[in-house]
Coordinates of C-alpha atoms and ligand atoms in Angstrom, one line a residue:
M1 CA 42.0 79.9 177.4
A2 CA 44.5 77.1 178.6
D3 CA 44.6 74.4 175.2
T4 CA 46.2 77.7 173.4
Q5 CA 49.2 78.4 175.9
N6 CA 52.4 78.3 174.1
T7 CA 50.8 76.5 170.7
P8 CA 52.7 78.0 167.1
Y9 CA 50.5 80.1 165.4
Y10 CA 52.2 81.3 161.9
I11 CA 50.3 84.4 160.3
T12 CA 50.7 86.1 157.2
T13 CA 49.4 88.3 154.7
A14 CA 49.7 88.9 150.7
I15 CA 53.1 90.3 149.8
S16 CA 52.8 93.1 148.0
Y17 CA 53.6 94.8 144.4
P18 CA 56.1 97.2 145.2
N19 CA 55.3 98.8 141.5
G20 CA 54.0 102.2 143.3
R21 CA 53.3 103.4 147.0
P22 CA 51.2 101.7 149.4
H23 CA 47.7 102.4 149.7
I24 CA 45.1 102.3 152.4
G25 CA 44.0 98.6 151.0
H26 CA 47.6 97.5 152.0
A27 CA 47.3 99.0 155.0
Y28 CA 44.0 97.2 156.0
E29 CA 45.6 94.1 155.5
A30 CA 48.7 94.7 157.6
I31 CA 46.4 95.9 160.6
A32 CA 44.0 93.2 160.2
A33 CA 46.7 90.5 160.1
D34 CA 47.9 93.0 162.8
V35 CA 45.2 92.6 164.7
I36 CA 45.0 88.8 165.0
A37 CA 48.3 88.5 165.7
R38 CA 48.6 90.2 168.8
F39 CA 45.0 89.3 169.6
Q40 CA 47.1 85.4 169.4
R41 CA 49.9 86.6 171.3
L42 CA 47.4 87.4 174.3
Q43 CA 45.9 84.3 173.9
G44 CA 49.5 83.1 175.1
R45 CA 50.1 81.5 171.7
D46 CA 53.6 81.6 170.2
V47 CA 53.3 84.1 167.3
R48 CA 55.1 84.2 163.9
F49 CA 53.7 86.9 161.7
Q50 CA 55.2 87.7 158.3
T51 CA 54.5 90.6 155.5
G52 CA 56.6 91.4 152.9
T53 CA 57.0 92.6 149.1
D54 CA 56.4 90.6 145.7
E55 CA 59.2 92.3 143.9
H56 CA 59.4 90.1 140.3
G57 CA 57.3 89.8 137.2
L58 CA 56.8 91.7 134.4
K59 CA 54.3 94.3 136.4
M60 CA 57.3 95.6 138.2
A61 CA 59.8 95.1 135.3
R62 CA 57.4 97.4 132.4
K63 CA 56.9 99.6 135.5
A64 CA 60.8 100.3 135.8
E65 CA 61.0 100.7 132.4
E66 CA 58.6 103.3 132.1
Q67 CA 61.1 105.2 135.0
G68 CA 63.9 104.4 132.8
R69 CA 65.4 102.9 136.2
T70 CA 66.4 99.0 136.9
P71 CA 63.2 96.7 138.4
R72 CA 65.6 96.7 141.3
D73 CA 66.0 100.5 141.9
L74 CA 61.8 100.5 142.0
A75 CA 61.9 97.9 143.7
D76 CA 64.3 99.2 146.4
E77 CA 62.7 102.7 146.7
M78 CA 59.3 101.3 146.7
A79 CA 59.8 98.2 149.2
G80 CA 60.9 101.3 151.3
Y81 CA 57.9 103.3 152.0
F82 CA 56.4 99.8 152.7
Q83 CA 58.5 98.7 155.5
E84 CA 58.0 103.1 156.6
M85 CA 53.9 102.0 157.1
C86 CA 54.4 99.0 158.6
A87 CA 56.3 101.2 160.8
A88 CA 53.7 103.9 161.2
L89 CA 50.8 101.4 161.2
N90 CA 52.4 99.7 164.4
I91 CA 52.7 96.7 162.8
S92 CA 54.2 93.6 165.0
H93 CA 55.9 91.5 162.1
D94 CA 59.1 89.2 163.1
R95 CA 59.8 89.2 159.4
F96 CA 59.6 91.7 156.2
I97 CA 60.4 89.9 153.4
R98 CA 61.5 90.7 150.0
T99 CA 61.5 88.1 147.2
V100 CA 64.9 89.4 145.5
E101 CA 66.6 88.2 148.9
E102 CA 69.0 85.4 148.3
D103 CA 67.4 82.9 150.5
H104 CA 64.0 83.5 148.7
H105 CA 65.6 82.3 145.8
R106 CA 67.2 79.2 147.1
A107 CA 63.6 78.0 148.5
S108 CA 62.1 79.1 145.1
Q109 CA 64.4 77.3 143.2
S110 CA 63.8 74.1 145.7
I111 CA 60.2 73.8 145.8
W112 CA 61.4 74.1 141.7
E113 CA 63.1 71.0 142.0
R114 CA 60.9 69.0 144.2
M115 CA 57.4 69.6 141.8
A116 CA 60.1 68.1 139.2
A117 CA 60.9 65.5 140.9
A118 CA 57.7 64.6 141.3
G119 CA 57.0 64.7 137.4
D120 CA 54.6 67.6 137.7
L121 CA 57.0 70.4 135.3
Y122 CA 57.5 69.8 131.4
L123 CA 58.4 72.0 128.6
D124 CA 55.9 73.0 125.9
R125 CA 54.9 76.3 124.5
Y126 CA 52.1 78.6 126.1
E127 CA 50.1 80.0 123.8
G128 CA 47.0 82.6 125.4
W129 CA 45.8 85.1 127.1
Y130 CA 48.4 87.6 130.3
S131 CA 46.9 89.6 132.4
V132 CA 49.7 92.1 133.4
R133 CA 48.2 93.9 136.0
D134 CA 46.8 90.5 137.7
E135 CA 50.0 88.7 136.8
A136 CA 48.1 85.9 136.0
Y137 CA 46.9 83.8 132.7
Y138 CA 43.3 83.9 131.6
D139 CA 41.4 81.5 129.7
E140 CA 39.6 83.3 126.7
S141 CA 36.1 81.9 128.4
E142 CA 36.7 84.3 131.6
L143 CA 37.1 87.7 129.5
I144 CA 35.0 90.1 129.5
E145 CA 34.2 92.8 127.5
G146 CA 35.3 96.3 127.7
E147 CA 33.5 99.2 126.6
G148 CA 35.5 99.7 123.9
G149 CA 34.9 96.2 122.8
E150 CA 38.6 95.4 124.2
K151 CA 39.1 92.1 125.7
L152 CA 39.7 92.4 129.7
S153 CA 40.4 89.9 132.5
P154 CA 37.7 89.0 135.2
Q155 CA 39.3 91.6 136.9
Q156 CA 38.7 94.5 134.2
T157 CA 42.8 94.7 134.0
P158 CA 43.6 94.6 130.1
V159 CA 45.0 91.4 128.7
E160 CA 47.5 90.7 126.3
W161 CA 48.5 87.8 124.0
T162 CA 51.5 85.8 125.1
V163 CA 53.0 82.9 123.0
E164 CA 56.3 81.7 124.4
E165 CA 58.4 78.4 125.4
S166 CA 57.2 77.7 128.5
W167 CA 57.5 75.1 131.9
F168 CA 53.9 73.9 132.7
F169 CA 53.1 72.4 135.9
R170 CA 50.8 69.4 135.7
L171 CA 47.7 71.3 137.6
S172 CA 44.8 69.2 135.8
K173 CA 46.3 66.3 137.7
Y174 CA 45.3 67.9 141.4
E175 CA 41.7 68.3 140.2
K176 CA 40.2 65.6 142.8
P177 CA 42.3 66.6 145.9
L178 CA 41.6 70.4 145.3
L179 CA 37.6 70.2 145.3
D180 CA 38.0 67.7 148.3
L181 CA 40.2 70.5 150.0
L182 CA 37.9 73.4 148.6
R183 CA 35.0 71.4 150.0
S184 CA 36.5 70.5 153.4
D185 CA 35.1 73.1 156.5
G186 CA 37.4 76.0 157.3
F187 CA 40.1 76.3 154.6
L188 CA 38.4 78.9 152.6
E189 CA 37.0 81.3 154.4
P190 CA 34.5 83.2 154.5
A191 CA 32.6 80.5 153.1
S192 CA 31.1 82.5 150.1
R193 CA 34.3 82.5 148.4
R194 CA 34.0 79.1 148.1
N195 CA 31.4 78.2 145.6
E196 CA 33.4 80.5 143.1
M197 CA 36.4 78.8 143.6
I198 CA 35.1 75.1 143.1
A199 CA 33.0 76.1 140.0
F200 CA 36.4 76.6 138.4
V201 CA 37.9 73.7 139.5
E202 CA 34.8 71.6 138.4
Q203 CA 35.2 73.0 134.7
G204 CA 38.5 71.4 135.0
L205 CA 41.8 72.3 135.1
K206 CA 44.5 73.2 132.5
D207 CA 47.8 72.9 133.1
L208 CA 49.6 76.0 134.5
S209 CA 52.4 77.8 132.9
V210 CA 55.2 78.6 135.6
S211 CA 58.2 80.1 133.1
R212 CA 58.9 82.8 131.5
T213 CA 61.6 83.3 128.5
S214 CA 60.4 86.8 127.2
F215 CA 62.1 89.3 130.5
D216 CA 65.0 88.0 132.8
W217 CA 63.6 90.1 135.9
G218 CA 62.4 86.4 138.2
V219 CA 64.1 84.1 139.9
K220 CA 65.5 81.4 137.6
V221 CA 64.4 78.2 136.9
P222 CA 67.4 75.8 138.1
G223 CA 69.4 74.2 135.3
S224 CA 67.8 76.7 132.7
D225 CA 69.9 80.2 131.1
N226 CA 67.0 81.8 129.4
H227 CA 63.6 80.6 131.7
V228 CA 62.6 82.5 135.2
M229 CA 60.2 81.6 137.3
Y230 CA 56.1 82.7 136.9
V231 CA 56.5 85.2 139.6
W232 CA 52.9 83.4 141.1
V233 CA 55.7 80.5 141.9
D234 CA 58.1 82.3 143.6
A235 CA 55.6 84.9 144.9
L236 CA 53.6 81.9 146.9
T237 CA 57.4 80.5 148.0
N238 CA 57.7 83.6 150.2
Y239 CA 55.6 81.6 153.1
L240 CA 58.0 78.8 153.7
T241 CA 61.3 81.2 153.1
G242 CA 60.3 83.1 155.9
L243 CA 60.8 79.6 158.1
G244 CA 63.8 78.9 156.6
F245 CA 63.0 76.6 154.1
P246 CA 64.6 74.6 152.6
D247 CA 66.8 74.0 155.6
E248 CA 64.9 72.0 158.2
T249 CA 65.1 75.0 160.5
E250 CA 63.2 75.2 164.1
N251 CA 61.3 77.7 162.5
Y252 CA 59.6 75.3 159.9
A253 CA 59.1 72.3 162.0
K254 CA 57.6 74.8 164.5
F255 CA 55.6 76.9 162.5
W256 CA 54.6 75.1 159.1
P257 CA 52.1 74.6 158.0
A258 CA 51.0 78.2 158.6
D259 CA 47.8 78.5 160.4
L260 CA 46.0 81.6 158.1
H261 CA 46.9 83.1 155.2
L262 CA 45.3 86.3 155.2
I263 CA 44.4 87.9 151.6
G264 CA 42.3 89.7 149.7
K265 CA 39.2 88.6 147.6
D266 CA 41.1 89.1 144.3
I267 CA 43.9 86.7 144.7
V268 CA 42.3 83.5 146.3
R269 CA 42.5 81.7 143.3
F270 CA 46.0 81.4 143.4
H271 CA 45.9 80.5 147.4
T272 CA 43.3 78.4 147.3
I273 CA 43.9 76.3 143.9
Y274 CA 48.1 76.9 142.5
W275 CA 49.6 77.5 146.2
P276 CA 47.8 74.0 147.4
A277 CA 48.1 72.3 144.3
F278 CA 52.2 73.2 144.5
L279 CA 52.6 72.0 148.1
M280 CA 50.6 68.6 146.9
S281 CA 53.4 68.2 144.2
A282 CA 56.5 69.1 146.7
D283 CA 54.9 66.7 149.1
L284 CA 54.8 69.4 152.3
P285 CA 51.8 70.1 154.4
L286 CA 49.3 72.5 153.5
P287 CA 48.3 75.9 155.0
K288 CA 45.6 75.2 157.5
K289 CA 43.3 78.2 156.5
V290 CA 42.8 81.3 153.8
F291 CA 40.9 84.0 154.4
G292 CA 39.9 86.3 151.7
H293 CA 39.1 89.7 153.1
G294 CA 37.1 92.0 151.5
F295 CA 38.0 95.5 149.3
L296 CA 38.3 99.0 150.9
L297 CA 36.9 101.0 148.5
A298 CA 36.8 104.9 148.8
R299 CA 34.1 107.4 150.0
G300 CA 31.0 106.5 148.0
G301 CA 32.0 103.0 147.8
E302 CA 34.1 103.9 144.4
K303 CA 37.0 101.8 143.4
M304 CA 40.5 103.5 144.3
S305 CA 42.5 104.3 141.2
K306 CA 45.1 106.5 140.0
S307 CA 42.5 107.5 137.1
A308 CA 39.6 108.6 139.8
G309 CA 42.5 110.4 142.1
N310 CA 41.1 109.0 145.3
V311 CA 44.3 106.7 145.8
V312 CA 44.8 107.1 150.0
D313 CA 47.8 107.4 151.4
P314 CA 47.6 105.4 154.8
Q315 CA 50.4 108.0 156.0
D316 CA 48.6 110.4 155.4
L317 CA 45.3 109.4 157.2
A318 CA 47.3 108.1 160.4
D319 CA 49.1 112.1 160.7
Q320 CA 45.6 113.1 160.3
F321 CA 43.5 111.4 162.7
G322 CA 46.1 109.0 164.7
V323 CA 47.1 105.4 163.8
D324 CA 45.0 104.0 166.9
A325 CA 42.0 105.8 165.2
L326 CA 42.4 104.5 161.8
R327 CA 43.1 100.9 163.1
Y328 CA 39.8 100.8 165.4
F329 CA 38.2 102.6 162.6
L330 CA 38.9 100.0 160.2
M331 CA 37.9 96.9 162.1
R332 CA 35.5 98.2 163.7
E333 CA 33.3 99.7 160.5
V334 CA 34.1 96.6 157.7
A335 CA 32.4 93.3 158.4
F336 CA 35.2 91.6 157.6
G337 CA 35.3 89.3 154.5
K338 CA 32.6 92.1 153.1
D339 CA 33.9 95.2 151.2
G340 CA 33.7 98.5 153.2
S341 CA 34.3 101.9 152.6
Y342 CA 35.6 105.0 154.6
S343 CA 35.8 108.6 154.5
P344 CA 36.7 111.3 157.3
E345 CA 33.7 111.8 158.4
A346 CA 32.8 108.0 159.4
I347 CA 36.5 108.1 160.8
V348 CA 36.2 110.7 163.0
E349 CA 32.6 109.8 164.2
R350 CA 33.8 106.6 165.2
A351 CA 37.0 108.0 167.0
N352 CA 35.1 110.4 168.7
G353 CA 32.0 108.3 169.8
E354 CA 33.5 105.5 170.6
L355 CA 37.1 105.8 171.6
G356 CA 36.7 109.7 173.1
N357 CA 34.1 109.6 174.0
A358 CA 32.5 106.0 175.4
F359 CA 36.2 104.7 176.8
G360 CA 38.6 107.6 176.9
N361 CA 36.1 109.3 178.8
L362 CA 34.9 106.7 181.0
A363 CA 39.4 106.1 181.8
Q364 CA 39.3 109.5 182.2
R365 CA 36.9 110.2 184.5
T366 CA 38.0 107.6 186.6
L367 CA 41.0 107.6 186.8
G368 CA 41.1 111.6 187.3
F369 CA 39.0 111.8 189.8
I370 CA 41.3 108.9 192.2
A371 CA 44.3 111.3 191.3
K372 CA 42.5 114.2 192.3
N373 CA 40.3 113.0 195.2
L374 CA 42.2 110.3 196.4
D375 CA 45.5 111.9 196.1
G376 CA 46.5 109.6 193.7
S377 CA 46.2 106.2 196.1
L378 CA 44.3 103.6 194.8
P379 CA 40.7 102.7 196.3
Q380 CA 40.0 100.1 198.6
I381 CA 37.4 97.8 198.1
F382 CA 34.7 97.5 201.3
G383 CA 32.6 94.7 200.1
H384 CA 31.0 94.4 196.8
T385 CA 27.2 95.1 195.7
D386 CA 25.2 93.2 193.2
S387 CA 25.8 95.9 190.8
D388 CA 29.2 95.6 190.9
N389 CA 29.0 92.0 190.4
S390 CA 26.7 92.0 187.4
L391 CA 29.2 94.4 185.7
F392 CA 32.1 91.9 186.5
E393 CA 29.8 89.4 184.6
A394 CA 29.5 91.6 181.6
V395 CA 33.0 92.7 181.8
D396 CA 34.1 89.2 182.4
Q397 CA 31.9 87.6 179.6
A398 CA 33.0 90.0 176.8
I399 CA 37.0 89.0 177.5
T400 CA 36.4 85.9 178.3
R401 CA 33.8 85.0 176.1
E402 CA 32.8 87.3 173.3
I403 CA 35.5 89.1 172.3
P404 CA 37.9 85.9 172.0
Q405 CA 35.6 83.8 170.6
H406 CA 34.8 86.5 167.9
F407 CA 38.2 87.3 166.9
E408 CA 39.5 83.3 166.7
N409 CA 36.7 83.4 164.1
L410 CA 37.9 86.3 162.4
A411 CA 34.7 88.1 162.8
L412 CA 37.1 91.0 163.9
Q413 CA 33.6 93.5 164.0
Q414 CA 31.6 91.6 166.5
G415 CA 34.7 91.1 168.8
V416 CA 34.9 95.1 168.4
E417 CA 31.1 95.2 169.2
A418 CA 31.4 92.6 172.4
W419 CA 34.4 95.1 173.6
L420 CA 31.9 98.1 173.2
K421 CA 28.7 96.5 174.6
A422 CA 31.0 95.9 177.7
V423 CA 32.1 99.7 177.3
F424 CA 28.7 100.9 177.4
A425 CA 27.9 98.7 180.2
C426 CA 30.3 100.5 182.6
N427 CA 29.4 104.1 181.7
S428 CA 26.1 103.1 182.7
Y429 CA 27.2 102.2 186.2
I430 CA 29.5 105.3 186.8
D431 CA 26.4 107.1 186.2
A432 CA 24.4 104.9 188.2
E433 CA 26.3 105.1 191.0
A434 CA 27.9 108.3 190.5
P435 CA 31.2 108.3 192.6
W436 CA 31.3 111.7 192.9
A437 CA 27.7 112.4 194.3
L438 CA 29.0 109.6 197.1
R439 CA 32.5 111.3 197.7
K440 CA 30.5 113.4 201.4
T441 CA 27.5 110.7 201.5
D442 CA 29.6 107.4 201.5
P443 CA 33.5 107.8 201.4
E444 CA 33.7 103.9 201.7
R445 CA 30.9 103.3 198.6
M446 CA 32.7 105.8 196.6
Q447 CA 35.9 103.6 197.1
T448 CA 34.4 100.5 196.4
V449 CA 32.7 102.2 193.1
L450 CA 35.8 103.4 191.6
A451 CA 38.0 100.4 192.3
T452 CA 35.2 98.0 190.4
L453 CA 35.8 100.6 187.0
Y454 CA 39.3 100.2 187.8
I455 CA 39.5 96.4 187.6
C456 CA 37.4 96.6 184.5
I457 CA 38.8 99.2 182.7
A458 CA 41.9 97.2 182.9
Q459 CA 40.3 94.5 181.9
L460 CA 39.1 96.5 178.4
G461 CA 42.2 97.9 177.9
V462 CA 44.2 94.5 177.3
A463 CA 40.9 93.4 175.7
I464 CA 41.2 95.9 173.0
S465 CA 45.3 96.1 172.9
P466 CA 45.2 93.9 169.8
V467 CA 43.1 97.1 167.9
I468 CA 44.6 100.1 169.6
P469 CA 48.2 99.0 170.8
A470 CA 49.4 102.1 171.7
S471 CA 46.8 103.5 173.2
A472 CA 45.9 100.4 175.5
D473 CA 49.8 100.5 176.3
K474 CA 49.7 104.0 177.0
L475 CA 46.8 103.5 179.9
L476 CA 47.6 100.1 181.3
E477 CA 51.3 102.0 181.9
A478 CA 49.6 105.1 183.6
M479 CA 47.2 102.8 185.7
G480 CA 50.1 100.5 186.7
I481 CA 49.2 97.4 185.3
N482 CA 52.5 94.9 184.8
P483 CA 53.1 93.8 181.2
K484 CA 53.0 90.2 182.3
L485 CA 49.3 91.0 183.3
R486 CA 48.8 92.2 179.9
T487 CA 46.9 89.0 178.8
Y488 CA 43.4 87.5 179.4
D489 CA 44.7 85.4 181.5
G490 CA 46.6 87.9 183.7
I491 CA 44.6 90.7 183.6
R492 CA 41.7 87.9 185.4
S493 CA 44.1 87.2 187.9
H494 CA 43.9 88.7 191.5
W495 CA 46.4 92.0 190.7
Y496 CA 44.1 94.8 192.2
S497 CA 44.8 94.3 195.8
P498 CA 48.8 94.3 195.6
L499 CA 48.7 96.9 193.3
A500 CA 46.7 98.9 195.6
E501 CA 48.7 97.9 198.9
S502 CA 51.9 98.8 196.9
N503 CA 53.6 102.4 196.6
F504 CA 52.3 102.8 193.7
R505 CA 50.6 106.4 192.8
L506 CA 48.1 107.2 190.1
D507 CA 49.3 110.3 188.1
K508 CA 46.7 112.7 186.7
P509 CA 46.1 111.5 183.6
T510 CA 46.2 112.6 180.0
P511 CA 43.5 112.3 177.7
L512 CA 43.8 109.3 175.4
F513 CA 42.5 110.1 172.3
P514 CA 42.2 113.4 171.4
R515 CA 38.8 115.1 169.6
L516 CA 39.5 114.6 165.9
E517 CA 37.8 118.0 164.2
L518 CA 37.5 117.4 160.4
P519 CA 40.2 119.3 158.4
A520 CA 39.0 122.7 156.7
N521 CA 38.8 121.4 153.2
E522 CA 37.1 118.2 154.2
D523 CA 33.5 119.7 154.2
A524 CA 31.1 117.0 152.8
Ligands
MSP1 N1 51.7 90.3 144.8 C1 50.1 90.1 144.9 C2 50.3 89.0 146.1 C3 51.3 88.1 146.3 S1 51.3 86.9 147.6 C4 52.0 85.9 147.6 C5 49.5 91.3 145.0 N2 50.1 91.9 145.4 S2 48.8 93.7 145.5 O1 50.1 94.4 145.9 O2 48.2 93.9 144.4 O3 47.9 93.3 146.6 C6 48.3 92.7 148.3 C7 47.2 92.6 148.9 O4 46.5 93.9 149.2 C8 46.5 91.6 148.5 O5 45.7 90.3 149.4 C9 45.1 92.6 147.9 O6 43.5 92.0 147.6 C10 45.0 93.8 148.9 N3 44.3 95.0 148.6 C11 44.9 95.7 147.1 N4 44.0 96.5 147.1 C12 42.9 96.5 148.4 C13 41.8 97.1 148.6 N5 41.6 98.4 148.0 N6 41.4 97.0 150.0 C14 41.6 96.2 150.4 N7 42.5 95.1 150.2 C15 43.2 95.2 148.9 O7 48.3 90.4 145.0

């Protein structure tokens, strides 16, 4: 798509609390953001991608205290695991931000000063409910009753009564502009999450407590000895810090406002009410889109929790099934925006059936046949038939329309389905044309069929590369596809004949996706 060439695209994930090791929910969000970032690069966009850890606040302070260590020590250890997870899952971020970093303190203090200058901050006393698990203030009317009659937050986490001196932010002042924003097309997606936010604003917004005095693990409020910022004020500011804010940097000019904040459904309120209000107050442009994805649940749709013993380390899944099989499964299985669940059986089934049998075998059969029967030189084209042309058309339709449109709309599952449909078309073609049977009867036709498949396989390899980057690169490398051609436009150009006429030789291919077995102890 020519209109996206070189246009900037800034995507962020939520920054995770490093109060424990990363779990599969964190991996899911990082992978989805990575697929989108890689897809946008394929479209020729100038992408910036940020992820990281949210290290301040009471939740971190308490966890550290429980473990008899400093919050910084806990953050250092756990942030390391989050960075390792990103490396292991092949996440292509440009910056991994940690909110303890010096530039982040400076950015947070700057946005604070801008809100103060707008007359939106005042000192008062907070008296009300707070959930440390959610790092959120709740109104009495929002609370629900737990099984033992205790009060719980709407996310079913414990709340505690809190009384302390606090700075307040005039959130109430922004009701009207926030309603306009939430009602505008495209700001908050999926649309199903909008009504809840609109209802929350419509029932009237109270001013928000934005500093704490009962502990000191946070960013200092400018000019104050005893206040640290409410952790969400600094956490949300990370999206600006990473671009060099408050300095007028090239990155800031190029990438702000963000194109997409990708977050989970539990933190939509912070991103679509508090964050835009802070930005309006600070007189800064608003992000273009916030997408609240669903939750990944354990086998049987259960919520993951330490007490249920069903928390899964993404590293274990990647080790067991392979990084690309895991990435593919998560994008393919779960309708993006809805909740989904996973199980080892489901991963094995998708990976073996779709990656292994449908795509892997197609590539293996075609490339293996060329390597063996043509001695590795690429087949020549002796004129295409209608059946070749209709395969080209099906693949072209997928890679120029369906896949990019779905990915652009964040319908990631449909994007993968469109790819799979084109893979199936190639499988039907190879079965119908049966190049192995043509070897003796019509060697020229055999070559044309193999060349047709070669072109389509490379195109489909590029198209799915955001989802399975390492396997796609391995395939495209083996096929001699110049890295410069590995974009939607590049792979549709006339690269085949020059490659076939060059001295490139195809080696005997190695299988892309080893067949997965269920581990013995995973019997259902
Ligand atoms: N620190 C805040 C976010 C601050 S963003 C300025 C936070 N951290 S978190 O560690 O609890 O969650 C990080 C992200 O992971 C959030 O987007 C959250 O919705 C997502 N997920 C946490 N558990 C999840 C699942 N089980 N499934 C999918 N995503 C989940 O919130």
